Amino acid sequence: MAFPNKKRHGGSADTSILTKEGPVARIPKGYILNRLTTLLLTILIAATLIWLIPRLSPVDPADIMLGRMSAAGGTVADSEQILATLQERFGLNDPLIVQYLKYIRNVAVFDFGLSTASFPTPVAVLIANALPWTLGLMLISILITFFIGNLLGALMVWDHSPKLVRVAIPTAMVFTSIPPILSGLLLMWLFSANLGWFPLTGSYGLMVEPGWTWEFTQSVLYHGFLPALSIVVVTFGFWALGMRGLMITVQGEDYIKLAEAKGLRPRFILYRYMIRNAILPQITAFALKIGLLIAGQVLVERIFAYNGMGKLLYDAILDQDFPVIQGVSYVIILMTAISVFIVDLIYPLIDPRIRHEAE
Amino acid sequence: MSTSATQEPQLTKAQQRKMRRFDNPWLNPKLLWGAAILIGIMALGLIGRLLWDTELVFTGSGPLKLPPIGFENLRGQSGITDHPLGTDGAGRDVLSLLIVGAPNSLYVGLLASLIGMSLGIFLGFSAGFVRGRVDDVIRVLSDVMITIPPLLILVVFQSAYGDVNLTMMAVLIAAFVWQSPTRLIRAQVMSMRESGYVQMARLSGASTFHIMFKEMLPNLIPYLFGSFIANVTTSIVTAVGLEVLGLGPQRVPTLGRTIYEAINAGALIQNLWWWWGIPTLFLALMFIALLLINIGLDEVSNPRLRKL
């Protein structure tokens, strides 16, 4: 990620990667196949759970929709007939296995049916509108945290860091066990409600026309700052803590002693010798943590009323809009699973040892 | 006398302290502080019930939106001793919300983590010992389940079923926190089963049960504790997440639900900070305590970390 796969510590093994058909060809097929199976299995199990759970519950989605209609218009004529039509339309009269297979087929092409709350709109459209916001916020906050966290974690161990850093970081770390929703609330209260420096809610200004204009970009960045900050302040410590442990291990290695003995500059040793070697297991930790990060972000979006998946999910929960709840949950799990898959694929490229093990 | 005086200065005060600290790694300050805060929170829940009227958690038991003592709300009312931490928008006493709500959150976290840990010990040992097909299934399943964020499946569950109680919620969360102990134990068992003392035990005719629980398990304890505490944190975060989305137990006061109600009532804009802020800080304190315990346990299992 922040430390791309170029120029590893200059051994001859590296040049061979570059001379052959590119690095991708070097990942063993068995490894890719293994990871791919896990990915598909994850998606299948998640989809099945999401389908199965509401099926086991006594609540009938058609009934809820009818309830909403009667709440809006007083009484509904021919309610029995409408109920029957709706049940037919939702395919609730088919045998369960047929329903399941249909569902799996639909989910594979992102067809989650129609939203029951904003009726004729397909769930896929609602999700497609919310997804870019979530992805954007996630990418930015995760990259920033990963970078800051690892750097600070490394500085905590490094002998040459300023004293201030070594005292300040452990203090700041205390806050990193807090879920982002709590930090979000505190930041929102401080900077939006009290100081008025940032907008309270929303993902862009009311007066701004969405489009690729400077004005819109500015508004988006301005509105996205606090949600991103509330994720960053409480997650960087996880990486810093992990990095600290890894750096302590690396620090004791002989090659560091050798590098010092050679008289290399401490900063050079820090970046090229220590961080480079310590960062690897952090990337695996990333794969394990990503699900929680995304779930945390969903909640941050909900309190900031940010236009992403979190708000969509929250609104759907309020409206008991099952298709949307299912769709959002599925897409978020899919995002998590794909991110893990990508990390797993990148990992052997960065760490040749994994390649050899797999071979 | 003169010899001891020349010997003494070689060890500075800090070094001496460090030496003493190494005598028992379980007594490191982070672990103790973390435990002290958690015990404090539990004590507030237990002793508070005796000293404070918990009936005050019900709607309308006091004036609305009253600030804590020493503060003034927007209507110019100042705090009174009947409600030292103020009241929320429905007249519930914030102090009694803490007394009743905080143990609820801890209860969910501990129970979920305990169930997850038991499952993890069982599955991890099975995978590491039986190996073969059993191992494959358990490994793939834990690989798969570790990717799925519990929050989202639970959101689907709760929006389909409506109200749940605390125990039910803990059981549901437990279904998602068995994976990391399972993986941890499996990996350790795999490496330990080849080690000398396990071979020795096997040669001397010890039963599998004896090897698992008498020979291997004691070595795993610091890891297990660490994993347990990490899972308590995950479980509480998940529970709070559900509560903030308006799901979770509806009839029991929890800190997450209090925050949910405060946000919905616009407490942020009305500057009713005590309503959401005190539960938020309390939860934060709980997480900080858990983190301290976790770092302390890391130092127990990995002596190289004890440097700082």
Short mmCIF file of N, CA, C and O in Angstrom, two decimals, chain B residues 232-295:
data_model
loop_
_atom_site.label_atom_id
_atom_site.label_comp_id
_atom_site.label_asym_id
_atom_site.label_seq_id
_atom_site.Cartn_x
_atom_site.Cartn_y
_atom_site.Cartn_z
N VAL B 232 -13.98 -9.29 24.02
CA VAL B 232 -14.92 -8.50 24.84
C VAL B 232 -15.10 -7.14 24.17
O VAL B 232 -16.22 -6.65 24.01
N THR B 233 -13.97 -6.53 23.76
CA THR B 233 -14.05 -5.24 23.10
C THR B 233 -14.89 -5.33 21.83
O THR B 233 -15.82 -4.54 21.64
N THR B 234 -14.58 -6.31 20.98
CA THR B 234 -15.34 -6.47 19.74
C THR B 234 -16.83 -6.64 20.03
O THR B 234 -17.68 -6.03 19.37
N SER B 235 -17.15 -7.45 21.03
CA SER B 235 -18.56 -7.72 21.33
C SER B 235 -19.26 -6.45 21.80
O SER B 235 -20.38 -6.17 21.37
N ILE B 236 -18.58 -5.69 22.67
CA ILE B 236 -19.23 -4.47 23.16
C ILE B 236 -19.39 -3.48 22.02
O ILE B 236 -20.43 -2.82 21.88
N VAL B 237 -18.36 -3.37 21.17
CA VAL B 237 -18.46 -2.46 20.02
C VAL B 237 -19.64 -2.85 19.15
O VAL B 237 -20.44 -2.00 18.73
N THR B 238 -19.79 -4.15 18.89
CA THR B 238 -20.90 -4.61 18.06
C THR B 238 -22.24 -4.31 18.74
O THR B 238 -23.17 -3.82 18.10
N ALA B 239 -22.31 -4.59 20.03
CA ALA B 239 -23.56 -4.35 20.75
C ALA B 239 -23.91 -2.87 20.72
O ALA B 239 -25.06 -2.49 20.46
N VAL B 240 -22.91 -2.02 20.99
CA VAL B 240 -23.15 -0.58 20.99
C VAL B 240 -23.58 -0.13 19.58
O VAL B 240 -24.49 0.68 19.42
N GLY B 241 -22.92 -0.71 18.57
CA GLY B 241 -23.28 -0.38 17.18
C GLY B 241 -24.74 -0.68 16.90
O GLY B 241 -25.47 0.15 16.34
N LEU B 242 -25.18 -1.85 17.33
CA LEU B 242 -26.58 -2.22 17.11
C LEU B 242 -27.51 -1.26 17.86
O LEU B 242 -28.52 -0.81 17.32
N GLU B 243 -27.12 -0.94 19.08
CA GLU B 243 -27.98 -0.07 19.89
C GLU B 243 -28.07 1.32 19.28
O GLU B 243 -29.13 1.94 19.28
N VAL B 244 -26.94 1.80 18.73
CA VAL B 244 -26.94 3.14 18.15
C VAL B 244 -27.77 3.18 16.87
O VAL B 244 -28.31 4.20 16.48
N LEU B 245 -27.90 2.01 16.21
CA LEU B 245 -28.78 1.96 15.04
C LEU B 245 -30.24 1.78 15.45
O LEU B 245 -31.12 1.63 14.60
N GLY B 246 -30.49 1.76 16.75
CA GLY B 246 -31.87 1.64 17.21
C GLY B 246 -32.33 0.20 17.34
O GLY B 246 -33.49 -0.08 17.57
N LEU B 247 -31.38 -0.76 17.20
CA LEU B 247 -31.74 -2.17 17.38
C LEU B 247 -31.31 -2.57 18.79
O LEU B 247 -31.10 -1.73 19.63
N GLY B 248 -31.14 -3.86 18.99
CA GLY B 248 -30.72 -4.28 20.33
C GLY B 248 -31.91 -4.29 21.28
O GLY B 248 -33.03 -3.99 20.88
N PRO B 249 -31.64 -4.58 22.55
CA PRO B 249 -32.74 -4.66 23.51
C PRO B 249 -33.49 -3.32 23.60
O PRO B 249 -32.87 -2.27 23.72
N GLN B 250 -34.78 -3.40 23.54
CA GLN B 250 -35.59 -2.18 23.52
C GLN B 250 -36.07 -1.77 24.91
O GLN B 250 -36.38 -0.63 25.14
N ARG B 251 -36.15 -2.74 25.81
CA ARG B 251 -36.79 -2.43 27.10
C ARG B 251 -35.79 -2.30 28.23
O ARG B 251 -36.14 -1.93 29.32
N VAL B 252 -34.53 -2.65 27.95
CA VAL B 252 -33.51 -2.56 28.99
C VAL B 252 -32.67 -1.33 28.71
O VAL B 252 -32.28 -1.10 27.58
N PRO B 253 -32.38 -0.51 29.72
CA PRO B 253 -31.52 0.65 29.46
C PRO B 253 -30.10 0.20 29.16
O PRO B 253 -29.52 -0.59 29.91
N THR B 254 -29.54 0.64 28.04
CA THR B 254 -28.14 0.38 27.74
C THR B 254 -27.51 1.71 27.36
O THR B 254 -28.22 2.65 27.00
N LEU B 255 -26.18 1.78 27.44
CA LEU B 255 -25.51 3.03 27.11
C LEU B 255 -25.70 3.37 25.64
O LEU B 255 -25.93 4.52 25.27
N GLY B 256 -25.62 2.35 24.78
CA GLY B 256 -25.78 2.58 23.33
C GLY B 256 -27.16 3.14 23.00
O GLY B 256 -27.30 4.06 22.21
N ARG B 257 -28.17 2.58 23.65
CA ARG B 257 -29.53 3.03 23.37
C ARG B 257 -29.73 4.48 23.84
O ARG B 257 -30.42 5.27 23.20
N THR B 258 -29.10 4.81 24.96
CA THR B 258 -29.18 6.19 25.46
C THR B 258 -28.60 7.15 24.42
O THR B 258 -29.18 8.20 24.12
N ILE B 259 -27.46 6.77 23.83
CA ILE B 259 -26.83 7.61 22.82
C ILE B 259 -27.75 7.73 21.59
O ILE B 259 -27.93 8.81 21.04
N TYR B 260 -28.36 6.60 21.22
CA TYR B 260 -29.28 6.60 20.08
C TYR B 260 -30.42 7.59 20.30
O TYR B 260 -30.75 8.42 19.44
N GLU B 261 -31.01 7.52 21.49
CA GLU B 261 -32.13 8.42 21.78
C GLU B 261 -31.68 9.88 21.80
O GLU B 261 -32.38 10.76 21.32
N ALA B 262 -30.47 10.10 22.33
CA ALA B 262 -29.97 11.47 22.40
C ALA B 262 -29.75 12.04 21.00
O ALA B 262 -30.14 13.18 20.71
N ILE B 263 -29.16 11.23 20.10
CA ILE B 263 -28.93 11.74 18.73
C ILE B 263 -30.26 12.05 18.06
O ILE B 263 -30.44 13.07 17.42
N ASN B 264 -31.21 11.10 18.22
CA ASN B 264 -32.50 11.29 17.57
C ASN B 264 -33.24 12.51 18.08
O ASN B 264 -34.01 13.13 17.36
N ALA B 265 -33.03 12.85 19.35
CA ALA B 265 -33.73 14.00 19.92
C ALA B 265 -32.97 15.30 19.67
O ALA B 265 -33.36 16.35 20.17
N GLY B 266 -31.89 15.23 18.90
CA GLY B 266 -31.13 16.43 18.59
C GLY B 266 -30.38 17.00 19.77
O GLY B 266 -30.21 18.21 19.90
N ALA B 267 -29.90 16.12 20.65
CA ALA B 267 -29.21 16.59 21.85
C ALA B 267 -27.92 17.33 21.51
O ALA B 267 -27.46 18.16 22.30
N LEU B 268 -27.35 17.01 20.34
CA LEU B 268 -26.10 17.68 19.97
C LEU B 268 -26.33 19.16 19.70
O LEU B 268 -25.56 20.01 20.12
N ILE B 269 -27.41 19.45 18.98
CA ILE B 269 -27.66 20.84 18.62
C ILE B 269 -28.16 21.63 19.83
O ILE B 269 -27.82 22.78 20.01
N GLN B 270 -28.93 20.95 20.69
CA GLN B 270 -29.45 21.65 21.87
C GLN B 270 -28.42 21.75 22.98
O GLN B 270 -28.72 22.21 24.06
N ASN B 271 -27.21 21.22 22.69
CA ASN B 271 -26.12 21.26 23.65
C ASN B 271 -26.47 20.56 24.97
O ASN B 271 -26.08 20.99 26.03
N LEU B 272 -27.22 19.46 24.85
CA LEU B 272 -27.50 18.66 26.05
C LEU B 272 -26.38 17.63 26.20
O LEU B 272 -26.61 16.43 26.13
N TRP B 273 -25.16 18.10 26.39
CA TRP B 273 -24.00 17.21 26.30
C TRP B 273 -24.01 16.09 27.31
O TRP B 273 -23.47 15.03 27.10
N TRP B 274 -24.62 16.33 28.48
CA TRP B 274 -24.58 15.28 29.51
C TRP B 274 -25.39 14.06 29.10
O TRP B 274 -25.08 12.96 29.48
N TRP B 275 -26.39 14.28 28.29
CA TRP B 275 -27.27 13.17 27.87
C TRP B 275 -26.50 12.13 27.07
O TRP B 275 -26.48 10.95 27.41
N TRP B 276 -25.81 12.57 26.00
CA TRP B 276 -25.04 11.60 25.20
C TRP B 276 -23.59 11.53 25.65
O TRP B 276 -22.95 10.51 25.53
N GLY B 277 -23.07 12.65 26.20
CA GLY B 277 -21.65 12.73 26.48
C GLY B 277 -21.22 11.84 27.63
O GLY B 277 -20.19 11.17 27.56
N ILE B 278 -22.02 11.79 28.71
CA ILE B 278 -21.62 10.98 29.86
C ILE B 278 -21.62 9.49 29.51
O ILE B 278 -20.63 8.81 29.78
N PRO B 279 -22.68 8.98 28.84
CA PRO B 279 -22.58 7.57 28.42
C PRO B 279 -21.41 7.33 27.46
O PRO B 279 -20.74 6.32 27.56
N THR B 280 -21.16 8.30 26.57
CA THR B 280 -20.06 8.14 25.62
C THR B 280 -18.73 8.05 26.34
O THR B 280 -17.94 7.14 26.09
N LEU B 281 -18.51 8.96 27.29
CA LEU B 281 -17.25 8.93 28.04
C LEU B 281 -17.12 7.65 28.86
O LEU B 281 -16.05 7.08 28.98
N PHE B 282 -18.25 7.20 29.37
CA PHE B 282 -18.24 5.99 30.18
C PHE B 282 -17.85 4.78 29.34
O PHE B 282 -17.04 3.95 29.74
N LEU B 283 -18.44 4.71 28.14
CA LEU B 283 -18.07 3.63 27.22
C LEU B 283 -16.60 3.74 26.86
O LEU B 283 -15.88 2.74 26.82
N ALA B 284 -16.16 4.98 26.59
CA ALA B 284 -14.77 5.18 26.22
C ALA B 284 -13.85 4.68 27.32
O ALA B 284 -12.86 3.99 27.06
N LEU B 285 -14.23 4.99 28.56
CA LEU B 285 -13.43 4.55 29.71
C LEU B 285 -13.34 3.02 29.73
O LEU B 285 -12.28 2.44 29.98
N MET B 286 -14.46 2.39 29.44
CA MET B 286 -14.51 0.93 29.43
C MET B 286 -13.56 0.37 28.38
O MET B 286 -12.80 -0.55 28.63
N PHE B 287 -13.57 0.99 27.19
CA PHE B 287 -12.70 0.51 26.12
C PHE B 287 -11.23 0.77 26.45
O PHE B 287 -10.37 -0.05 26.13
N ILE B 288 -10.96 1.91 27.08
CA ILE B 288 -9.58 2.21 27.45
C ILE B 288 -9.08 1.16 28.45
O ILE B 288 -7.97 0.64 28.33
N ALA B 289 -9.94 0.82 29.42
CA ALA B 289 -9.56 -0.20 30.40
C ALA B 289 -9.24 -1.52 29.71
O ALA B 289 -8.24 -2.16 29.99
N LEU B 290 -10.12 -1.89 28.76
CA LEU B 290 -9.90 -3.16 28.05
C LEU B 290 -8.60 -3.11 27.26
O LEU B 290 -7.86 -4.09 27.20
N LEU B 291 -8.32 -1.96 26.64
CA LEU B 291 -7.07 -1.82 25.87
C LEU B 291 -5.86 -1.97 26.78
O LEU B 291 -4.91 -2.68 26.45
N LEU B 292 -5.91 -1.31 27.95
CA LEU B 292 -4.79 -1.39 28.89
C LEU B 292 -4.55 -2.84 29.30
O LEU B 292 -3.42 -3.32 29.34
N ILE B 293 -5.65 -3.54 29.58
CA ILE B 293 -5.51 -4.94 29.97
C ILE B 293 -4.86 -5.73 28.83
O ILE B 293 -3.96 -6.54 29.03
N ASN B 294 -5.31 -5.43 27.61
CA ASN B 294 -4.79 -6.15 26.46
C ASN B 294 -3.30 -5.90 26.27
O ASN B 294 -2.53 -6.84 26.03
N ILE B 295 -2.88 -4.63 26.39
CA ILE B 295 -1.45 -4.33 26.23
C ILE B 295 -0.67 -5.02 27.35
O ILE B 295 0.39 -5.61 27.12
#
